[in-house]
Short mmCIF file of C-alpha atoms in Angstrom, two decimals:
data_model
loop_
_atom_site.label_atom_id
_atom_site.label_comp_id
_atom_site.label_asym_id
_atom_site.label_seq_id
_atom_site.Cartn_x
_atom_site.Cartn_y
_atom_site.Cartn_z
CA MET M 1 -25.25 101.64 -89.80
CA THR M 2 -27.44 104.33 -88.67
CA ASP M 3 -31.57 103.60 -90.26
CA SER M 4 -32.27 106.39 -92.93
CA ILE M 5 -35.78 105.59 -92.90
CA LYS M 6 -37.93 107.87 -91.13
CA HIS M 7 -40.25 106.10 -88.47
CA TYR M 8 -43.65 107.48 -87.64
CA ASP M 9 -45.62 106.37 -84.68
CA ASN M 10 -49.73 106.21 -83.98
CA TYR M 11 -51.28 109.09 -82.40
CA ILE M 12 -53.11 107.99 -79.25
CA ASP M 13 -54.57 109.88 -76.49
CA GLY M 14 -52.21 112.98 -76.68
CA GLN M 15 -49.30 111.07 -77.47
CA TRP M 16 -47.37 110.18 -80.71
CA GLN M 17 -46.58 106.69 -79.40
CA PRO M 18 -45.27 103.06 -80.89
CA CYS M 19 -47.54 100.02 -81.21
CA GLN M 20 -47.29 97.73 -78.81
CA SER M 21 -45.98 94.69 -80.96
CA GLY M 22 -43.24 96.40 -81.98
CA ARG M 23 -44.41 95.79 -85.49
CA THR M 24 -43.77 98.19 -88.54
CA PHE M 25 -44.27 98.25 -92.02
CA ASP M 26 -42.62 100.16 -95.01
CA ASN M 27 -44.27 102.71 -97.19
CA ILE M 28 -43.06 102.55 -100.86
CA ASN M 29 -42.83 105.07 -103.38
CA PRO M 30 -45.11 103.62 -106.51
CA ALA M 31 -43.20 105.50 -108.76
CA ASP M 32 -39.49 104.48 -107.84
CA THR M 33 -39.79 101.09 -105.48
CA VAL M 34 -36.60 101.02 -104.16
CA MET M 35 -37.52 104.26 -101.98
CA VAL M 36 -39.39 103.70 -98.77
CA VAL M 37 -41.12 107.11 -97.99
CA GLY M 38 -41.83 106.03 -94.70
CA ARG M 39 -41.69 103.37 -91.86
CA PHE M 40 -45.22 102.72 -90.17
CA GLN M 41 -46.68 101.29 -87.07
CA ALA M 42 -48.35 97.99 -87.78
CA SER M 43 -51.00 97.98 -84.98
CA GLY M 44 -52.88 95.73 -83.76
CA ALA M 45 -55.91 95.03 -81.90
CA ALA M 46 -54.46 96.23 -78.28
CA ASP M 47 -53.38 99.69 -80.05
CA ALA M 48 -57.18 100.08 -81.71
CA GLU M 49 -58.66 99.26 -78.03
CA LEU M 50 -56.37 101.99 -76.62
CA ALA M 51 -57.22 104.61 -79.01
CA VAL M 52 -61.49 104.15 -78.79
CA SER M 53 -60.93 104.01 -75.01
CA ALA M 54 -58.80 107.01 -74.99
CA ALA M 55 -61.52 108.85 -77.72
CA ALA M 56 -64.21 107.63 -74.94
CA ARG M 57 -62.69 108.81 -72.17
CA ALA M 58 -62.62 112.26 -74.13
CA PHE M 59 -66.14 112.69 -75.18
CA ALA M 60 -67.79 114.47 -72.26
CA SER M 61 -65.22 117.51 -72.48
CA TRP M 62 -65.15 117.35 -75.96
CA ARG M 63 -68.94 117.68 -76.21
CA ALA M 64 -69.31 120.58 -73.63
CA THR M 65 -66.24 122.63 -75.49
CA PRO M 66 -67.46 125.27 -76.56
CA ILE M 67 -68.21 125.56 -80.49
CA GLY M 68 -66.22 128.79 -81.18
CA LYS M 69 -62.94 126.67 -79.17
CA ARG M 70 -63.81 123.46 -81.64
CA ALA M 71 -64.06 126.52 -84.73
CA LYS M 72 -60.95 127.80 -83.71
CA ILE M 73 -59.18 124.71 -83.61
CA LEU M 74 -60.17 123.67 -87.20
CA ASN M 75 -59.26 126.85 -88.63
CA ASP M 76 -55.84 126.89 -86.81
CA ALA M 77 -55.34 123.18 -88.29
CA ALA M 78 -56.18 124.74 -91.73
CA ALA M 79 -53.28 127.46 -91.63
CA TYR M 80 -51.14 124.39 -90.48
CA LEU M 81 -51.58 122.97 -93.63
CA GLU M 82 -51.63 126.05 -95.88
CA ALA M 83 -48.21 126.85 -94.14
CA HIS M 84 -46.86 123.29 -95.09
CA ALA M 85 -48.45 122.56 -98.15
CA ALA M 86 -45.29 122.25 -100.29
CA ARG M 87 -43.88 119.66 -97.66
CA PHE M 88 -47.05 117.74 -97.31
CA ALA M 89 -47.85 117.67 -100.88
CA GLU M 90 -44.58 116.36 -102.00
CA ASP M 91 -45.16 113.68 -98.93
CA LEU M 92 -48.20 112.76 -100.97
CA THR M 93 -46.91 112.63 -104.57
CA LEU M 94 -44.22 110.19 -102.94
CA GLU M 95 -46.66 107.84 -100.95
CA GLU M 96 -49.85 107.92 -103.66
CA GLY M 97 -47.93 108.75 -106.83
CA LYS M 98 -50.14 111.78 -108.10
CA ALA M 99 -48.74 114.59 -109.68
CA LEU M 100 -47.83 117.23 -107.61
CA ASN M 101 -49.86 120.01 -108.37
CA GLN M 102 -52.89 117.88 -107.89
CA ALA M 103 -51.28 117.08 -104.55
CA ARG M 104 -50.81 120.29 -103.48
CA ASP M 105 -54.31 120.95 -104.29
CA GLU M 106 -55.61 117.88 -102.26
CA VAL M 107 -53.33 119.32 -99.56
CA MET M 108 -55.20 123.23 -99.91
CA ARG M 109 -58.96 121.24 -100.44
CA SER M 110 -58.21 119.57 -96.98
CA ALA M 111 -57.26 123.23 -95.59
CA GLN M 112 -60.30 124.34 -97.19
CA THR M 113 -62.65 121.89 -95.83
CA LEU M 114 -61.28 122.40 -92.35
CA ARG M 115 -62.17 126.19 -92.67
CA PHE M 116 -65.79 125.23 -94.18
CA TYR M 117 -66.85 123.26 -91.56
CA ALA M 118 -65.63 125.72 -88.72
CA VAL M 119 -67.87 128.39 -89.91
CA GLU M 120 -70.74 125.95 -91.32
CA GLY M 121 -70.63 123.86 -87.97
CA GLN M 122 -71.93 126.92 -86.17
CA THR M 123 -75.00 127.48 -87.75
CA PHE M 124 -76.05 123.91 -87.65
CA GLY M 125 -78.61 123.82 -85.06
CA GLY M 126 -82.14 122.52 -84.31
CA GLU M 127 -85.69 124.29 -84.95
CA THR M 128 -88.78 125.51 -83.22
CA TYR M 129 -92.24 124.01 -83.75
CA PRO M 130 -95.28 125.71 -83.66
CA GLN M 131 -98.20 124.24 -81.58
CA ASP M 132 -101.63 125.56 -80.15
CA ASP M 133 -100.69 125.34 -76.02
CA PRO M 134 -99.75 128.46 -75.29
CA SER M 135 -98.04 127.09 -72.07
CA GLN M 136 -95.43 124.81 -74.08
CA TYR M 137 -92.75 125.75 -75.80
CA VAL M 138 -91.41 122.44 -78.44
CA TYR M 139 -88.33 122.63 -79.92
CA SER M 140 -85.16 120.27 -80.92
CA HIS M 141 -81.47 120.40 -80.78
CA ARG M 142 -78.69 118.01 -82.64
CA GLU M 143 -75.68 116.22 -80.43
CA PRO M 144 -73.01 114.45 -81.18
CA LEU M 145 -72.76 110.65 -81.11
CA GLY M 146 -69.71 109.95 -79.57
CA VAL M 147 -67.11 107.98 -80.68
CA VAL M 148 -67.09 107.71 -84.59
CA THR M 149 -64.32 105.74 -86.84
CA VAL M 150 -63.11 106.63 -89.71
CA ILE M 151 -61.39 104.48 -92.43
CA SER M 152 -60.26 106.31 -95.78
CA PRO M 153 -58.74 105.05 -98.51
CA TRP M 154 -55.72 105.81 -100.43
CA ASN M 155 -56.41 107.88 -103.68
CA PHE M 156 -57.49 110.51 -101.72
CA PRO M 157 -55.33 110.14 -98.69
CA ALA M 158 -55.50 113.50 -97.59
CA SER M 159 -58.99 115.23 -98.81
CA ILE M 160 -61.12 112.32 -98.05
CA PRO M 161 -60.43 111.97 -94.44
CA ALA M 162 -60.43 116.04 -93.96
CA ARG M 163 -64.07 115.56 -94.97
CA LYS M 164 -65.00 113.32 -92.39
CA ILE M 165 -63.04 114.24 -89.66
CA ALA M 166 -63.79 118.04 -90.02
CA PRO M 167 -67.71 117.56 -89.54
CA ALA M 168 -67.05 114.77 -86.61
CA LEU M 169 -65.12 116.90 -84.67
CA ILE M 170 -67.02 120.30 -85.05
CA THR M 171 -70.48 118.61 -83.95
CA GLY M 172 -68.59 117.34 -80.93
CA ASN M 173 -67.98 113.56 -81.63
CA THR M 174 -64.59 111.95 -80.78
CA VAL M 175 -62.53 110.13 -83.87
CA VAL M 176 -60.44 106.91 -84.12
CA PHE M 177 -59.23 107.57 -87.40
CA LYS M 178 -56.92 104.48 -89.44
CA PRO M 179 -55.78 106.05 -92.82
CA SER M 180 -54.93 103.48 -95.83
CA SER M 181 -52.10 101.45 -95.40
CA ASP M 182 -50.85 102.17 -98.70
CA ALA M 183 -50.99 106.03 -98.10
CA PRO M 184 -50.78 106.60 -94.52
CA LEU M 185 -48.41 109.40 -94.17
CA SER M 186 -51.11 112.02 -95.71
CA GLY M 187 -53.29 111.01 -92.90
CA LEU M 188 -50.83 111.51 -90.36
CA HIS M 189 -50.13 115.16 -91.28
CA LEU M 190 -53.90 115.80 -91.10
CA VAL M 191 -53.67 114.71 -87.18
CA GLU M 192 -50.42 116.46 -87.39
CA ALA M 193 -52.29 119.54 -88.05
CA LEU M 194 -54.74 119.27 -85.69
CA VAL M 195 -52.63 118.32 -82.73
CA HIS M 196 -49.86 121.78 -83.51
CA ALA M 197 -53.88 123.37 -83.16
CA GLY M 198 -54.59 122.22 -79.77
CA ILE M 199 -56.92 119.75 -80.13
CA PRO M 200 -57.22 117.98 -76.65
CA ALA M 201 -55.82 114.59 -76.26
CA GLY M 202 -57.94 111.51 -76.95
CA VAL M 203 -60.04 114.16 -79.13
CA ILE M 204 -58.30 112.69 -82.16
CA ASN M 205 -56.52 109.30 -82.59
CA CYS M 206 -54.55 107.84 -85.12
CA VAL M 207 -53.79 104.05 -85.58
CA THR M 208 -52.02 103.25 -89.05
CA GLY M 209 -52.13 99.08 -89.75
CA ARG M 210 -53.90 96.18 -91.66
CA ALA M 211 -57.18 96.57 -91.91
CA GLY M 212 -57.74 93.19 -90.29
CA ASP M 213 -55.70 93.57 -87.60
CA VAL M 214 -56.84 96.96 -86.67
CA GLY M 215 -60.50 97.05 -87.96
CA PRO M 216 -62.66 94.59 -86.10
CA VAL M 217 -62.09 96.49 -82.71
CA ILE M 218 -62.97 100.11 -84.54
CA THR M 219 -65.85 98.65 -86.42
CA THR M 220 -67.20 96.33 -83.98
CA SER M 221 -66.45 97.83 -80.20
CA GLU M 222 -69.51 99.09 -78.67
CA ALA M 223 -68.03 102.21 -77.74
CA VAL M 224 -68.10 102.99 -81.30
CA ARG M 225 -71.48 104.96 -82.36
CA ALA M 226 -70.52 105.18 -86.03
CA ILE M 227 -68.42 104.52 -88.95
CA SER M 228 -67.54 106.72 -91.86
CA PHE M 229 -66.02 104.80 -94.48
CA THR M 230 -64.82 104.82 -98.32
CA GLY M 231 -63.18 101.92 -100.18
CA SER M 232 -64.28 99.25 -101.97
CA THR M 233 -67.85 97.85 -102.07
CA GLN M 234 -67.17 94.33 -100.71
CA ALA M 235 -65.35 96.26 -97.99
CA GLY M 236 -67.76 98.23 -96.82
CA GLU M 237 -70.73 94.90 -97.22
CA HIS M 238 -68.19 93.29 -94.86
CA ILE M 239 -68.38 96.19 -92.48
CA GLN M 240 -72.29 96.57 -92.94
CA ARG M 241 -72.20 92.85 -91.99
CA SER M 242 -70.56 93.04 -89.05
CA VAL M 243 -71.24 96.34 -87.28
CA HIS M 244 -73.96 96.26 -83.97
CA LEU M 245 -77.58 97.05 -84.90
CA THR M 246 -77.18 101.05 -83.50
CA THR M 247 -74.25 101.44 -84.80
CA ARG M 248 -74.84 104.66 -87.75
CA LEU M 249 -73.16 103.81 -90.92
CA GLN M 250 -71.83 106.09 -93.66
CA MET M 251 -70.24 104.41 -96.51
CA GLU M 252 -68.84 105.86 -100.56
CA LEU M 253 -67.89 102.56 -102.35
CA GLY M 254 -67.37 101.64 -105.60
CA GLY M 255 -68.40 102.97 -108.82
CA LYS M 256 -69.10 102.48 -112.96
CA ASN M 257 -69.38 105.68 -113.95
CA PRO M 258 -70.65 106.35 -117.57
CA LEU M 259 -70.31 109.55 -119.92
CA ILE M 260 -72.68 109.68 -122.38
CA VAL M 261 -71.91 111.06 -125.64
CA MET M 262 -74.89 112.96 -127.82
CA GLU M 263 -75.38 112.90 -131.77
CA ASP M 264 -75.17 116.75 -130.89
CA ALA M 265 -72.02 116.79 -128.86
CA ASP M 266 -68.82 118.85 -129.19
CA LEU M 267 -66.85 115.97 -129.64
CA ASP M 268 -63.61 117.88 -129.24
CA ALA M 269 -64.95 118.84 -125.90
CA ALA M 270 -66.66 115.26 -124.98
CA VAL M 271 -62.85 113.74 -125.61
CA ASP M 272 -61.31 116.03 -123.08
CA LEU M 273 -63.96 114.95 -120.80
CA ALA M 274 -63.38 111.45 -121.37
CA ILE M 275 -59.93 112.01 -121.11
CA LYS M 276 -59.86 113.99 -117.65
CA GLY M 277 -62.04 111.76 -116.14
CA GLY M 278 -60.92 108.55 -117.23
CA PHE M 279 -57.42 109.64 -117.09
CA SER M 280 -56.79 111.77 -114.37
CA LEU M 281 -54.93 110.14 -111.18
CA THR M 282 -54.55 107.49 -113.40
CA GLY M 283 -57.76 106.53 -113.39
CA GLN M 284 -57.61 105.71 -109.72
CA ALA M 285 -60.63 107.84 -108.43
CA CYS M 286 -64.40 106.60 -107.16
CA THR M 287 -65.65 108.97 -109.54
CA GLY M 288 -63.58 108.42 -112.77
CA THR M 289 -65.24 107.72 -116.16
CA SER M 290 -64.98 103.79 -117.28
CA ARG M 291 -67.71 103.14 -119.57
CA ILE M 292 -68.01 105.87 -122.74
CA ILE M 293 -71.54 105.24 -124.12
CA VAL M 294 -71.85 107.00 -127.39
CA ILE M 295 -74.46 107.58 -130.50
CA ALA M 296 -73.47 105.24 -132.85
CA GLU M 297 -73.54 108.06 -135.85
CA VAL M 298 -70.85 110.04 -133.93
CA LYS M 299 -68.76 106.73 -132.48
CA GLN M 300 -66.27 106.51 -135.38
CA ALA M 301 -65.35 110.15 -135.33
CA PHE M 302 -65.17 110.43 -131.43
CA THR M 303 -63.03 107.58 -131.01
CA GLU M 304 -60.54 108.56 -134.10
CA LYS M 305 -60.09 112.13 -131.82
CA LEU M 306 -59.91 109.83 -128.68
CA LEU M 307 -57.32 107.33 -129.48
CA GLU M 308 -55.57 111.04 -131.22
CA ARG M 309 -55.62 112.41 -128.15
CA VAL M 310 -54.46 109.12 -125.92
CA LYS M 311 -51.41 108.62 -127.98
CA THR M 312 -49.90 112.28 -126.89
CA LEU M 313 -50.35 111.36 -123.05
CA LYS M 314 -47.06 111.77 -120.89
CA ILE M 315 -46.68 109.49 -118.45
CA GLY M 316 -44.43 108.92 -115.70
CA PRO M 317 -43.63 110.32 -112.22
CA GLY M 318 -45.72 112.79 -110.16
CA MET M 319 -42.42 114.57 -109.33
CA THR M 320 -41.75 115.19 -112.82
CA SER M 321 -43.82 118.25 -114.15
CA GLY M 322 -45.46 117.56 -117.31
CA MET M 323 -47.21 114.09 -116.44
CA ASP M 324 -50.49 113.26 -117.71
CA LEU M 325 -50.27 109.89 -115.89
CA GLY M 326 -48.38 108.70 -113.07
CA PRO M 327 -47.78 105.34 -111.84
CA LEU M 328 -50.66 103.00 -110.21
CA ALA M 329 -50.53 103.19 -106.52
CA THR M 330 -49.66 99.31 -105.45
CA ALA M 331 -48.18 96.62 -106.74
CA LYS M 332 -51.57 95.00 -105.88
CA GLN M 333 -53.60 97.56 -108.25
CA LEU M 334 -51.13 97.14 -111.37
CA ASP M 335 -51.59 93.78 -111.29
CA THR M 336 -55.34 93.88 -111.03
CA VAL M 337 -55.49 96.68 -114.25
CA LEU M 338 -53.61 94.23 -116.29
CA ARG M 339 -55.61 91.52 -115.03
CA TYR M 340 -58.69 93.77 -116.28
CA ILE M 341 -57.01 94.58 -119.61
CA ASP M 342 -55.99 91.06 -120.33
CA ILE M 343 -59.83 90.34 -119.34
CA GLY M 344 -60.75 93.46 -122.29
CA ARG M 345 -58.51 91.64 -124.67
CA GLY M 346 -60.46 88.46 -124.72
CA GLU M 347 -63.94 89.99 -124.99
CA ALA M 348 -63.67 93.31 -126.89
CA LYS M 349 -61.82 94.84 -129.98
CA HIS M 350 -58.32 96.11 -128.15
CA LEU M 351 -57.54 99.88 -129.83
CA TYR M 352 -54.65 101.03 -127.64
CA GLY M 353 -52.63 101.32 -124.54
CA GLY M 354 -52.72 98.87 -121.70
CA GLU M 355 -49.23 97.69 -121.65
CA ARG M 356 -46.86 97.43 -118.64
CA LEU M 357 -43.99 100.31 -119.50
CA LYS M 358 -40.79 99.30 -119.59
CA GLY M 359 -37.27 100.70 -119.62
CA GLY M 360 -35.75 103.55 -117.54
CA ASP M 361 -37.72 104.85 -114.94
CA TYR M 362 -40.78 102.77 -115.51
CA ASP M 363 -38.63 99.32 -114.44
CA ARG M 364 -38.64 100.89 -110.92
CA GLY M 365 -42.70 101.85 -111.15
CA TYR M 366 -46.25 100.74 -111.52
CA TYR M 367 -46.74 102.05 -114.84
CA VAL M 368 -49.36 101.26 -117.33
CA SER M 369 -50.13 102.80 -120.46
CA PRO M 370 -53.97 103.74 -120.77
CA ALA M 371 -56.28 101.12 -122.42
CA VAL M 372 -59.28 101.79 -124.76
CA PHE M 373 -61.33 99.32 -125.94
CA THR M 374 -64.10 99.15 -128.07
CA ASP M 375 -67.62 97.26 -129.26
CA VAL M 376 -68.21 96.66 -125.70
CA THR M 377 -71.09 95.26 -124.69
CA GLN M 378 -73.34 95.31 -121.42
CA ASP M 379 -72.66 92.06 -120.63
CA MET M 380 -68.52 92.01 -120.52
CA ARG M 381 -66.86 92.33 -117.47
CA ILE M 382 -64.97 95.34 -118.19
CA ALA M 383 -68.42 96.90 -118.54
CA ARG M 384 -69.82 96.15 -115.33
CA GLU M 385 -67.15 95.24 -112.40
CA GLU M 386 -64.92 98.36 -111.06
CA ILE M 387 -61.42 98.47 -112.49
CA PHE M 388 -59.74 101.67 -111.43
CA GLY M 389 -57.10 102.30 -113.32
CA PRO M 390 -56.93 103.66 -116.77
CA VAL M 391 -58.67 101.94 -118.93
CA LEU M 392 -61.84 103.26 -120.93
CA ALA M 393 -64.63 101.03 -122.48
CA ILE M 394 -66.32 102.38 -125.60
CA ILE M 395 -70.29 101.30 -125.87
CA GLU M 396 -72.30 101.97 -128.80
CA ALA M 397 -75.70 103.71 -128.19
CA ARG M 398 -78.89 103.79 -130.79
CA ASP M 399 -80.16 106.80 -129.11
CA PHE M 400 -80.61 108.60 -126.10
CA THR M 401 -83.11 106.35 -124.95
CA ASP M 402 -80.68 103.49 -125.45
CA ALA M 403 -78.03 105.54 -124.11
CA MET M 404 -79.81 106.07 -120.48
CA ALA M 405 -81.13 101.79 -120.54
CA LYS M 406 -77.20 101.13 -120.69
CA ALA M 407 -75.81 103.78 -118.39
CA ASN M 408 -78.16 102.27 -116.00
CA ASP M 409 -77.19 98.74 -116.66
CA THR M 410 -75.22 98.96 -113.43
CA GLU M 411 -75.07 97.69 -109.78
CA TYR M 412 -73.47 101.13 -109.01
CA GLY M 413 -74.74 104.90 -108.92
CA LEU M 414 -71.85 106.68 -108.09
CA SER M 415 -71.36 109.62 -110.63
CA ALA M 416 -72.74 109.87 -114.59
CA ALA M 417 -72.23 112.51 -117.03
CA ILE M 418 -73.26 113.71 -120.23
CA ALA M 419 -72.14 115.75 -123.31
CA THR M 420 -74.77 117.48 -125.35
CA GLN M 421 -76.26 120.82 -126.38
CA ASN M 422 -79.80 119.86 -126.04
CA PRO M 423 -81.86 121.10 -123.04
CA ARG M 424 -84.60 118.16 -123.63
CA TYR M 425 -81.32 115.80 -123.54
CA MET M 426 -79.93 117.87 -120.03
CA HIS M 427 -83.21 117.86 -118.42
CA GLN M 428 -83.94 114.13 -118.86
CA PHE M 429 -80.48 112.63 -118.24
CA ALA M 430 -80.82 115.30 -114.83
CA ASN M 431 -83.82 113.51 -113.99
CA ASP M 432 -83.30 109.80 -115.18
CA ILE M 433 -79.86 108.74 -114.55
CA GLU M 434 -79.49 106.46 -111.74
CA ALA M 435 -76.51 108.21 -109.77
CA GLY M 436 -76.17 110.48 -107.07
CA THR M 437 -73.62 112.67 -108.73
CA VAL M 438 -75.32 114.32 -112.14
CA LYS M 439 -72.41 116.23 -114.42
CA ILE M 440 -73.69 117.78 -117.77
CA ASN M 441 -71.17 118.76 -120.19
CA ARG M 442 -68.78 118.33 -116.95
CA THR M 443 -66.06 115.39 -116.14
CA THR M 444 -67.84 112.67 -114.01
CA THR M 445 -64.84 113.77 -111.41
CA GLY M 446 -64.74 116.11 -108.71
CA ASN M 447 -67.30 117.48 -106.15
CA LEU M 448 -67.57 121.03 -103.84
CA VAL M 449 -66.52 121.21 -100.79
CA ASN M 450 -69.94 123.19 -100.01
CA ALA M 451 -71.73 120.47 -102.02
CA PRO M 452 -73.40 117.37 -100.72
CA PHE M 453 -71.53 113.90 -102.26
CA GLY M 454 -73.01 110.56 -102.67
CA GLY M 455 -74.40 107.54 -104.91
CA LEU M 456 -76.89 105.63 -105.32
CA LYS M 457 -77.35 101.56 -105.37
CA HIS M 458 -74.05 99.88 -104.18
CA SER M 459 -72.05 103.15 -104.48
CA SER M 460 -73.55 104.38 -101.33
CA THR M 461 -75.38 103.77 -98.28
CA SER M 462 -77.33 106.39 -99.70
CA THR M 463 -79.26 107.39 -96.41
CA PHE M 464 -76.32 110.22 -95.15
CA ARG M 465 -74.57 112.26 -97.61
CA GLU M 466 -70.82 113.11 -97.02
CA SER M 467 -69.60 117.04 -98.20
CA GLY M 468 -71.59 120.18 -97.66
CA ARG M 469 -74.37 121.20 -94.40
CA ALA M 470 -75.15 117.40 -95.19
CA GLY M 471 -72.09 115.85 -94.10
CA LEU M 472 -72.86 117.49 -90.66
CA ASP M 473 -76.04 115.21 -90.60
CA PHE M 474 -74.35 111.95 -89.84
CA PHE M 475 -72.67 112.73 -86.97
CA THR M 476 -75.74 114.13 -84.91
CA GLN M 477 -78.78 112.56 -83.95
CA ILE M 478 -81.46 115.14 -82.97
CA LYS M 479 -83.33 115.47 -79.54
CA THR M 480 -87.31 116.97 -79.63
CA ILE M 481 -87.67 119.07 -76.22
CA TYR M 482 -91.08 119.91 -74.86
CA ARG M 483 -91.07 122.47 -72.55
CA GLY M 484 -93.45 123.92 -70.25
CA ILE M 485 -93.40 127.62 -69.74
#
């Protein structure tokens, strides 16, 4: 009997190749778990070492490649993503679960990111420095670091690696890329686009497999000069403890993002912000809204409007148009979310949702109804721990000062939002909120390709930001030259 499951290889040193052990793993459709999206290489340390060695060999040549040629490769890869957006979006939806229109937006955003860095990287250079010696000329320039490791999560499997890989490549670094084992196909499509664009052998290398099998090599090898990682705070802390002193780190980690609803807020608009921030992408975004801090005098009215909206949300497969929520991405994430919902039922007042959905299409997918809790206090676990699912916790505040204190009472500081019409609240919120991404009358989710992105506290290694021009800083080092005339 012929195996109808499509097989995918690693990409190492300019070749698509199976892993040395011959082991594979299956990627399952979270909306229909009887469907295998693809079979991927269960790589090990030997494969990771091959990828690192290939990247190290390719570095000198890639570093010397003219910037215009590097930019052309990024632009051509972007064109390839755009031309194949329909296919890539369908694969993204099948492996991760998000709505097809959102998947297409993500593919197109990845192309936009490549194009942005193709241009911005060509204007990113050093400076000249005035000084008193007329026989001396002092200037700086930026150099690539060398081999860099990119480790990306499953929730944005195309756009997050694009915003790491594009600035790394345009600045002359070579890359070892490990996509999440829960959504590896979209990362391989990004590599496919770069290969089609003519990227030289060894400049981009991609290995799939478990973090425990691949991670130790691609994070601790002396050849790796930098690591850009997006994932859980716990995994980030593990990487930080294990790397060499000279290895540069850029890590985007967890969040417990608040939306403050003030007494003067347009409550219908505030509800819209809560729904979009908390339940789009089925709550599986590091910038997703998880805490709603509401001023006491409008809490009841806001809660009633919120519940009215939540009860109308449609839940189903991402391939079916008109769905507001899809499945959770993995069985593990489903178990985590259901466990936190049980914790919430024992801590707070449960208002709605939180059930594992059954019957029809639901029986074969990782579906849960969006959950809302109220009377949540600061000491409760659902107010403090990242859940990464469609769960909202409503917290009452007396006034602006109390709301700000509760918003900042967290180990995280990724994103935060406020709904208000008062310019004084807006100004104070922007100044005093402890978050790297600040939204005023906007959802906690979403960021621009050309603007810096990152968090504070345990949400990020805040020395280096991703996205925008700031995203180029991480992948370069400054050399200062004193030249006699």
